[in-house]
CSV table of C-alpha atoms and ligand atoms in Angstrom, one decimal:
chain,number,residue,atom,x,y,z
X,1,MET,CA,17.5,138.2,-105.8
X,2,GLU,CA,14.1,139.9,-106.4
X,3,HIS,CA,14.2,138.5,-109.9
X,4,ALA,CA,14.5,135.0,-108.5
X,5,VAL,CA,11.7,135.5,-106.0
X,6,ALA,CA,9.4,136.7,-108.8
X,7,ARG,CA,9.9,133.4,-110.6
X,8,GLY,CA,9.1,131.4,-107.5
X,9,VAL,CA,12.4,129.5,-107.2
X,10,PRO,CA,13.8,128.7,-103.8
X,11,VAL,CA,15.4,131.7,-102.2
X,12,ILE,CA,18.7,131.2,-100.4
X,13,ALA,CA,20.3,133.9,-98.5
X,14,ALA,CA,23.9,134.8,-99.3
X,15,GLY,CA,27.0,133.9,-97.3
X,16,GLN,CA,26.9,131.8,-94.1
X,17,THR,CA,23.2,131.1,-94.3
X,18,MET,CA,23.3,129.7,-97.8
X,19,MET,CA,26.1,127.4,-96.8
X,20,SER,CA,24.3,126.1,-93.8
X,21,ASN,CA,21.0,125.6,-95.7
X,22,TYR,CA,22.8,123.3,-98.2
X,23,GLN,CA,24.6,121.6,-95.4
X,24,ALA,CA,21.4,121.1,-93.4
X,25,MET,CA,19.7,119.7,-96.5
X,26,GLN,CA,22.6,117.4,-97.2
X,27,ALA,CA,22.8,116.2,-93.7
X,28,ARG,CA,19.1,115.4,-93.5
X,29,LEU,CA,19.0,113.6,-96.9
X,30,ALA,CA,22.2,111.6,-96.1
X,31,ALA,CA,20.8,110.5,-92.7
X,32,ASP,CA,17.5,109.4,-94.4
X,33,ILE,CA,19.5,107.5,-97.1
X,34,ALA,CA,21.7,105.7,-94.5
X,35,ALA,CA,18.6,104.7,-92.6
X,36,ALA,CA,16.7,103.4,-95.7
X,37,GLU,CA,15.8,99.8,-94.9
X,38,ASP,CA,15.1,98.5,-98.3
X,39,LEU,CA,15.4,99.3,-102.0
X,40,ASP,CA,11.9,100.7,-102.2
X,41,ALA,CA,12.5,103.2,-99.4
X,42,LEU,CA,15.8,104.2,-101.0
X,43,GLU,CA,14.0,104.8,-104.4
X,44,ALA,CA,11.5,107.0,-102.7
X,45,LEU,CA,14.3,109.1,-101.2
X,46,ARG,CA,15.9,109.4,-104.6
X,47,VAL,CA,12.7,110.7,-106.1
X,48,ILE,CA,12.3,113.2,-103.3
X,49,ALA,CA,15.9,114.6,-103.9
X,50,LEU,CA,16.7,114.0,-107.5
X,51,GLY,CA,13.4,113.2,-109.2
X,52,LYS,CA,11.6,115.6,-111.6
X,53,ALA,CA,10.1,117.5,-108.8
X,54,GLY,CA,12.9,116.7,-106.3
X,55,SER,CA,14.4,119.3,-104.0
X,56,ILE,CA,17.9,119.2,-105.5
X,57,THR,CA,16.4,119.2,-109.0
X,58,ALA,CA,14.6,122.4,-108.1
X,59,LEU,CA,17.9,123.9,-106.9
X,60,LEU,CA,19.6,123.0,-110.2
X,61,LYS,CA,16.7,124.6,-112.1
X,62,SER,CA,17.0,127.8,-110.0
X,63,LEU,CA,20.6,128.3,-111.3
X,64,GLY,CA,19.2,129.4,-114.7
X,65,ALA,CA,17.3,132.4,-113.1
X,66,MET,CA,20.3,133.6,-111.1
X,67,THR,CA,22.6,136.5,-111.8
X,68,PRO,CA,26.1,135.5,-112.9
X,69,ASP,CA,27.5,136.4,-109.5
X,70,GLU,CA,24.9,134.3,-107.6
X,71,ARG,CA,25.4,131.4,-110.0
X,72,GLN,CA,29.2,131.6,-109.5
X,73,ALA,CA,28.7,131.5,-105.7
X,74,GLN,CA,26.0,128.9,-105.5
X,75,GLY,CA,26.5,126.7,-108.6
X,76,PRO,CA,29.4,124.7,-107.1
X,77,GLN,CA,27.6,124.2,-103.8
X,78,ILE,CA,24.5,122.9,-105.5
X,79,HIS,CA,26.4,120.6,-107.8
X,80,ALA,CA,28.5,119.3,-104.9
X,81,LEU,CA,25.2,118.6,-103.0
X,82,ARG,CA,23.9,116.7,-106.0
X,83,GLU,CA,27.1,114.6,-106.3
X,84,THR,CA,27.2,113.9,-102.6
X,85,ILE,CA,23.6,112.7,-102.5
X,86,THR,CA,24.0,110.7,-105.7
X,87,ALA,CA,27.0,108.9,-104.2
X,88,ALA,CA,25.2,108.3,-100.9
X,89,LEU,CA,22.3,106.7,-102.8
X,90,ALA,CA,24.7,104.4,-104.8
X,91,GLU,CA,26.6,103.4,-101.6
X,92,ARG,CA,23.4,102.5,-99.8
X,93,LYS,CA,22.1,100.6,-102.8
X,94,ALA,CA,25.3,98.6,-102.9
X,95,ALA,CA,25.0,97.8,-99.2
X,96,LEU,CA,21.4,96.8,-99.5
X,97,ASP,CA,22.2,94.6,-102.6
X,98,ALA,CA,25.1,92.9,-100.8
X,99,ALA,CA,22.9,92.2,-97.7
X,100,ALA,CA,20.1,90.8,-99.9
X,101,LEU,CA,22.7,88.5,-101.7
X,102,ASP,CA,24.1,87.3,-98.3
X,103,ILE,CA,20.6,86.4,-97.2
X,104,LYS,CA,19.9,84.5,-100.4
X,105,LEU,CA,23.3,82.7,-100.3
X,106,ALA,CA,22.7,81.7,-96.7
X,107,ALA,CA,19.3,80.3,-97.6
X,108,GLU,CA,20.7,78.4,-100.6
X,109,ALA,CA,23.8,77.0,-98.8
X,110,ILE,CA,24.4,73.2,-99.0
X,111,ASP,CA,26.7,71.6,-96.5
X,112,MET,CA,28.7,69.3,-98.7
X,113,THR,CA,30.2,67.5,-95.7
X,114,LEU,CA,26.8,66.1,-94.7
X,115,PRO,CA,25.9,62.6,-95.8
X,116,ALA,CA,23.3,62.5,-98.6
X,117,ASP,CA,19.9,62.2,-96.9
X,118,ALA,CA,18.4,59.9,-99.5
X,119,ALA,CA,19.9,56.7,-100.7
X,120,PRO,CA,21.4,57.3,-104.1
X,121,LYS,CA,19.2,55.9,-106.9
X,122,GLY,CA,20.7,53.8,-109.7
X,123,SER,CA,24.0,51.9,-109.6
X,124,VAL,CA,27.3,51.6,-111.3
X,125,HIS,CA,27.3,48.9,-114.0
X,126,SER,CA,29.7,46.1,-113.2
X,127,VAL,CA,31.7,46.9,-116.4
X,128,SER,CA,32.3,50.4,-115.3
X,129,GLN,CA,33.1,49.1,-111.8
X,130,VAL,CA,35.7,46.7,-113.2
X,131,MET,CA,37.2,49.4,-115.4
X,132,ASP,CA,37.5,51.7,-112.4
X,133,GLU,CA,39.1,48.9,-110.4
X,134,LEU,CA,41.7,48.2,-113.2
X,135,THR,CA,42.4,51.9,-113.5
X,136,GLU,CA,43.1,52.2,-109.8
X,137,ILE,CA,45.4,49.1,-109.8
X,138,PHE,CA,47.4,50.2,-112.8
X,139,ALA,CA,47.6,53.8,-111.7
X,140,ASP,CA,49.3,52.5,-108.5
X,141,MET,CA,51.9,50.8,-110.8
X,142,GLY,CA,52.5,54.1,-112.6
X,143,PHE,CA,50.3,53.5,-115.7
X,144,ALA,CA,48.5,56.5,-117.3
X,145,VAL,CA,45.1,56.1,-119.0
X,146,ALA,CA,45.1,56.5,-122.8
X,147,THR,CA,42.1,56.5,-125.2
X,148,GLY,CA,41.5,56.2,-128.9
X,149,PRO,CA,38.5,56.4,-131.3
X,150,GLU,CA,36.0,53.5,-131.5
X,151,ILE,CA,35.6,54.3,-135.2
X,152,GLU,CA,39.0,53.5,-136.6
X,153,ASP,CA,40.7,53.1,-139.9
X,154,ASP,CA,42.2,49.8,-141.0
X,155,TRP,CA,45.8,51.1,-140.8
X,156,HIS,CA,45.6,51.7,-137.1
X,157,ASN,CA,43.5,48.6,-136.4
X,158,PHE,CA,45.4,46.2,-138.6
X,159,THR,CA,48.2,47.3,-140.9
X,160,ALA,CA,50.4,49.1,-138.3
X,161,LEU,CA,49.9,46.2,-136.0
X,162,ASN,CA,51.6,44.0,-138.5
X,163,ILE,CA,48.3,42.5,-139.9
X,164,PRO,CA,48.6,43.2,-143.7
X,165,GLU,CA,45.6,43.0,-145.9
X,166,THR,CA,46.1,39.4,-146.9
X,167,HIS,CA,46.6,38.3,-143.4
X,168,PRO,CA,44.1,35.6,-142.1
X,169,ALA,CA,43.9,37.5,-138.8
X,170,ARG,CA,41.8,40.1,-140.5
X,171,ALA,CA,39.2,37.5,-141.3
X,172,MET,CA,39.5,36.2,-137.7
X,173,HIS,CA,38.3,39.5,-136.3
X,174,ASP,CA,34.8,39.5,-137.8
X,175,THR,CA,35.1,43.2,-138.5
X,176,PHE,CA,32.2,45.6,-138.9
X,177,TYR,CA,33.2,47.8,-141.8
X,178,PHE,CA,31.7,51.1,-142.9
X,179,PRO,CA,30.7,51.5,-146.5
X,180,ASP,CA,33.0,54.5,-147.1
X,181,VAL,CA,36.7,55.1,-146.9
X,182,ASP,CA,38.3,58.2,-145.1
X,183,ALA,CA,40.0,61.1,-146.8
X,184,GLU,CA,43.3,59.1,-147.0
X,185,GLY,CA,41.5,56.2,-148.7
X,186,ARG,CA,41.6,54.0,-145.7
X,187,ALA,CA,38.8,51.6,-145.0
X,188,MET,CA,36.8,52.7,-141.9
X,189,LEU,CA,35.7,50.2,-139.3
X,190,LEU,CA,34.6,49.7,-135.7
X,191,ARG,CA,37.8,48.8,-133.8
X,192,THR,CA,38.0,45.1,-133.2
X,193,HIS,CA,40.4,45.5,-130.2
X,194,THR,CA,42.0,48.3,-128.1
X,195,SER,CA,45.4,47.5,-129.7
X,196,PRO,CA,45.2,50.5,-132.2
X,197,VAL,CA,45.6,52.7,-129.0
X,198,GLN,CA,49.1,51.2,-128.8
X,199,ILE,CA,49.9,52.6,-132.2
X,200,ARG,CA,48.3,56.0,-131.5
X,201,THR,CA,50.2,56.3,-128.2
X,202,MET,CA,53.6,55.3,-129.7
X,203,MET,CA,53.1,57.8,-132.5
X,204,ASN,CA,52.1,60.6,-130.2
X,205,GLN,CA,54.4,60.4,-127.2
X,206,GLU,CA,58.0,59.8,-126.5
X,207,PRO,CA,59.1,56.6,-124.6
X,208,PRO,CA,59.2,55.5,-121.9
X,209,ILE,CA,55.5,54.7,-122.1
X,210,ARG,CA,53.3,53.0,-119.5
X,211,ILE,CA,49.6,53.2,-120.4
X,212,ILE,CA,46.4,51.3,-120.1
X,213,ALA,CA,43.6,51.9,-122.6
X,214,PRO,CA,40.1,50.8,-121.5
X,215,GLY,CA,37.3,50.9,-124.0
X,216,ARG,CA,34.6,49.3,-126.2
X,217,VAL,CA,35.5,47.0,-129.1
X,218,TYR,CA,33.2,45.4,-131.7
X,219,ARG,CA,33.1,42.1,-133.5
X,220,SER,CA,30.3,40.4,-135.4
X,221,ASP,CA,30.0,37.5,-132.9
X,222,SER,CA,27.2,36.6,-130.4
X,223,ASP,CA,26.6,33.8,-127.9
X,224,ALA,CA,26.7,33.4,-124.1
X,225,THR,CA,30.3,34.5,-123.8
X,226,HIS,CA,30.5,36.7,-126.9
X,227,THR,CA,28.6,39.9,-127.6
X,228,PRO,CA,29.0,42.2,-130.7
X,229,MET,CA,30.2,45.0,-128.4
X,230,PHE,CA,32.4,44.1,-125.5
X,231,HIS,CA,35.2,45.8,-123.4
X,232,GLN,CA,38.9,45.4,-123.3
X,233,VAL,CA,41.7,47.0,-121.4
X,234,GLU,CA,45.0,47.3,-123.4
X,235,GLY,CA,48.3,47.6,-121.6
X,236,LEU,CA,51.5,48.9,-123.2
X,237,VAL,CA,55.0,49.4,-121.7
X,238,ILE,CA,57.8,50.7,-123.9
X,239,ASP,CA,61.2,51.4,-122.4
X,240,ARG,CA,64.8,50.2,-122.6
X,241,GLY,CA,65.6,46.6,-121.7
X,242,ILE,CA,62.0,45.4,-121.1
X,243,HIS,CA,61.6,41.6,-121.2
X,244,MET,CA,59.1,38.8,-120.5
X,245,GLY,CA,59.8,38.9,-116.8
X,246,HIS,CA,58.4,42.4,-116.6
X,247,LEU,CA,55.3,41.2,-118.4
X,248,LYS,CA,54.7,38.2,-116.1
X,249,TRP,CA,55.3,40.2,-112.9
X,250,THR,CA,53.0,43.0,-114.0
X,251,LEU,CA,50.1,40.6,-114.9
X,252,GLU,CA,50.6,38.6,-111.7
X,253,THR,CA,50.6,41.7,-109.6
X,254,PHE,CA,47.5,43.1,-111.4
X,255,LEU,CA,45.5,39.8,-111.1
X,256,LYS,CA,46.3,39.4,-107.4
X,257,ALA,CA,45.2,42.9,-106.7
X,258,TYR,CA,42.1,42.6,-108.9
X,259,PHE,CA,40.9,39.3,-107.4
X,260,GLU,CA,42.1,40.4,-103.9
X,261,ARG,CA,43.8,37.2,-103.1
X,262,ASP,CA,47.4,35.9,-103.2
X,263,ASP,CA,46.8,32.3,-104.3
X,264,ILE,CA,46.1,33.1,-107.9
X,265,VAL,CA,47.8,30.7,-110.3
X,266,LEU,CA,48.6,31.9,-113.7
X,267,ARG,CA,49.4,29.8,-116.8
X,268,LEU,CA,51.3,31.4,-119.7
X,269,ARG,CA,50.6,29.5,-122.9
X,270,PRO,CA,52.7,30.1,-126.0
X,271,SER,CA,50.4,31.7,-128.6
X,272,TYR,CA,50.4,33.9,-131.7
X,273,PHE,CA,49.5,37.5,-132.3
X,274,PRO,CA,50.9,39.3,-135.4
X,275,PHE,CA,51.8,42.4,-133.2
X,276,THR,CA,53.7,40.5,-130.4
X,277,GLU,CA,56.6,38.2,-130.6
X,278,PRO,CA,56.8,36.0,-128.6
X,279,SER,CA,53.2,35.9,-127.6
X,280,ALA,CA,51.5,34.3,-124.7
X,281,GLU,CA,47.9,33.7,-123.7
X,282,VAL,CA,47.3,33.9,-119.9
X,283,ASP,CA,44.9,31.6,-118.1
X,284,VAL,CA,44.0,31.8,-114.5
X,285,GLY,CA,43.1,28.7,-112.4
X,286,TYR,CA,39.6,28.4,-110.9
X,287,LYS,CA,37.3,25.9,-109.4
X,288,GLN,CA,33.5,25.4,-109.5
X,289,GLU,CA,31.8,26.1,-106.2
X,290,LYS,CA,28.0,26.0,-105.8
X,291,GLY,CA,27.7,26.5,-109.5
X,292,ARG,CA,30.0,29.5,-109.4
X,293,ARG,CA,33.5,29.9,-110.7
X,294,ILE,CA,35.9,30.7,-107.9
X,295,VAL,CA,39.4,31.9,-108.8
X,296,GLY,CA,42.3,30.1,-107.1
X,297,GLY,CA,44.3,26.8,-107.1
X,298,HIS,CA,45.9,25.0,-109.9
X,299,GLY,CA,44.0,24.0,-113.0
X,300,ASP,CA,43.3,20.6,-114.5
X,301,ASP,CA,43.0,18.5,-111.3
X,302,ASP,CA,40.6,18.0,-108.4
X,303,GLY,CA,37.8,19.9,-110.1
X,304,HIS,CA,40.0,22.8,-111.1
X,305,ALA,CA,40.2,24.3,-114.6
X,306,TRP,CA,41.7,27.2,-116.5
X,307,MET,CA,39.9,30.3,-117.8
X,308,GLU,CA,41.6,32.2,-120.6
X,309,LEU,CA,41.7,35.9,-119.6
X,310,LEU,CA,44.2,37.8,-121.7
X,311,GLY,CA,46.5,37.9,-124.7
X,312,SER,CA,49.9,39.3,-124.3
X,313,GLY,CA,53.5,39.4,-125.6
X,314,MET,CA,56.6,41.4,-126.4
X,315,VAL,CA,55.7,44.1,-128.8
X,316,ASN,CA,56.8,43.0,-132.3
X,317,ARG,CA,59.9,45.0,-133.6
X,318,ARG,CA,58.0,45.7,-136.8
X,319,VAL,CA,55.2,47.4,-134.8
X,320,ILE,CA,57.7,49.6,-133.0
X,321,ALA,CA,59.3,50.5,-136.3
X,322,ASN,CA,55.9,51.2,-137.9
X,323,CYS,CA,55.4,53.9,-135.2
X,324,GLY,CA,58.7,55.6,-136.0
X,325,LEU,CA,60.7,54.2,-133.1
X,326,ASP,CA,64.0,52.3,-133.2
X,327,PRO,CA,63.4,48.7,-132.1
X,328,ASP,CA,67.1,48.3,-131.3
X,329,VAL,CA,66.6,51.0,-128.6
X,330,TRP,CA,63.1,50.5,-127.4
X,331,GLN,CA,61.4,47.3,-126.4
X,332,GLY,CA,58.2,46.6,-124.6
X,333,PHE,CA,55.3,44.4,-123.8
X,334,ALA,CA,51.6,44.6,-124.4
X,335,PHE,CA,48.5,42.9,-123.3
X,336,GLY,CA,44.8,42.9,-123.9
X,337,VAL,CA,42.3,41.7,-121.3
X,338,GLY,CA,38.6,41.1,-121.6
X,339,VAL,CA,36.9,43.3,-119.1
X,340,ASP,CA,33.5,41.5,-119.3
X,341,ARG,CA,35.2,38.2,-118.6
X,342,LEU,CA,37.1,39.6,-115.6
X,343,ALA,CA,33.7,40.8,-114.2
X,344,MET,CA,32.0,37.5,-114.8
X,345,LEU,CA,34.8,35.6,-113.0
X,346,LYS,CA,35.0,38.0,-110.0
X,347,TYR,CA,31.4,38.6,-109.5
X,348,GLY,CA,29.9,35.3,-110.6
X,349,MET,CA,27.8,36.1,-113.6
X,350,ASP,CA,27.3,33.3,-116.1
X,351,ASP,CA,25.8,35.0,-119.2
X,352,LEU,CA,27.5,37.9,-120.9
X,353,ARG,CA,24.4,39.0,-122.7
X,354,ALA,CA,22.7,40.1,-119.5
X,355,PHE,CA,25.4,42.8,-119.2
X,356,PHE,CA,23.7,44.7,-122.0
X,357,ASP,CA,20.0,44.0,-121.4
X,358,GLY,CA,19.5,46.9,-119.0
X,359,ASP,CA,17.3,44.7,-116.8
X,360,LEU,CA,16.7,46.7,-113.6
X,361,ARG,CA,16.7,43.5,-111.5
X,362,TRP,CA,20.1,42.5,-112.8
X,363,LEU,CA,21.5,46.0,-112.3
X,364,ALA,CA,20.1,46.1,-108.7
X,365,HIS,CA,21.7,42.7,-108.0
X,366,TYR,CA,25.1,43.1,-109.8
X,367,GLY,CA,25.4,46.9,-109.7
X,368,PHE,CA,27.7,48.8,-107.4
X,369,GLY,CA,27.0,51.8,-105.1
X,370,ALA,CA,27.6,55.1,-106.9
X,371,LEU,CA,29.4,56.4,-103.8
X,372,SER,CA,31.8,53.5,-103.3
X,373,VAL,CA,34.8,54.3,-105.5
X,374,PRO,CA,37.4,51.6,-105.7
X,375,THR,CA,40.7,52.5,-104.0
X,376,LEU,CA,43.6,50.3,-103.0
X,377,SER,CA,43.6,51.6,-99.5
X,378,GLY,CA,39.8,51.3,-99.0
X,379,GLY,CA,39.3,48.1,-100.8
X,380,ILE,CA,39.2,47.6,-104.6
X,381,SER,CA,35.7,46.1,-104.7
X,382,ALA,CA,34.4,47.5,-101.4
D,1,LIG,N1,44.4,42.6,-129.3
D,1,LIG,C1,44.4,41.2,-128.9
D,1,LIG,C2,42.9,40.7,-129.0
D,1,LIG,O1,42.0,41.4,-129.0
D,1,LIG,C3,44.9,41.0,-127.5
D,1,LIG,C4,46.3,41.4,-127.4
D,1,LIG,C5,46.7,42.7,-127.0
D,1,LIG,C6,47.3,40.4,-127.5
D,1,LIG,C7,48.0,43.0,-126.8
D,1,LIG,C8,48.6,40.7,-127.4
D,1,LIG,C9,49.0,42.0,-127.0
D,1,LIG,O2,42.7,39.5,-129.1
């Protein structure tokens, strides 16, 4: 004891007194810590207790000057005191941190159920709008959406679709070719139609298949109703016992839903595509009203005419076989529809080139509200 006094370390009496001194110190510190109002106040308390010149630090230092007996008696008490206070500091810090986070979160909260306070800027392009409308209509009929690359090889774009190299249809497509071939020696090109997605789908998934494939296609062609890039939606159904009746019903149901009227008149004209047999082109009747084309009525009389909208047919057996399926088991139909033309006919635009000018006045006039998503229940073109 005397030894310790001589060195100027805190003197703590033995027995009961020693215990109560530590307990009193712990109680005081713990109360101060619990009452600390912010992180700065808490840090100040930490320094007072555990800092270099802190009270508990001094007690720990005093252990070195004690006799072995004293150290054995007091060491555990001092260490327990340090641990208790360290834990109390950590607990208070966690509480203060959590409270600070709560305040921050409350300040940053956004009520997602409130209407946007400013009118949304920009608009949905009519091509995107029509694609969304088609997706909604076909989803309701059980079609999934499939996609494929816009940079294709000539096997998927032509050969697998029963258009061999010497076939005149290759020339008909005004194809944009890339200068190089791919790793398999196939010529690379910008796809001229969405039909290669038929091939990719049949090769990658087991029938029954019901998909639509919307996307961009490219042909070296340009005038008021043709642009070098335009949009198609491909449709493909592969199952057992599929026939032309299914095709006709599907297209009729789709066009009635799309134009939102029941008096649509369709004309199926015999046609030719190498990948369908038999093939049919589908026209829809319209009349001219105040310079606009309005869908409805029969064509060819009383000011009515037909607009060619899509190509279709029963999938050629050779195409089914090219994809590794047995054409005696699986049959199907396919169609390809021009999205830009569908938009022109429904929304009354007369020049396709304006679709891609990015003219803000055109977009403001023909664009669609970003928040009005087409749904069958809420209205397809709301
Ligand atoms: N791919 C054809 C075209 O672009 C359209 C089509 C698709 C025809 C599917 C029949 C079947 O002209």
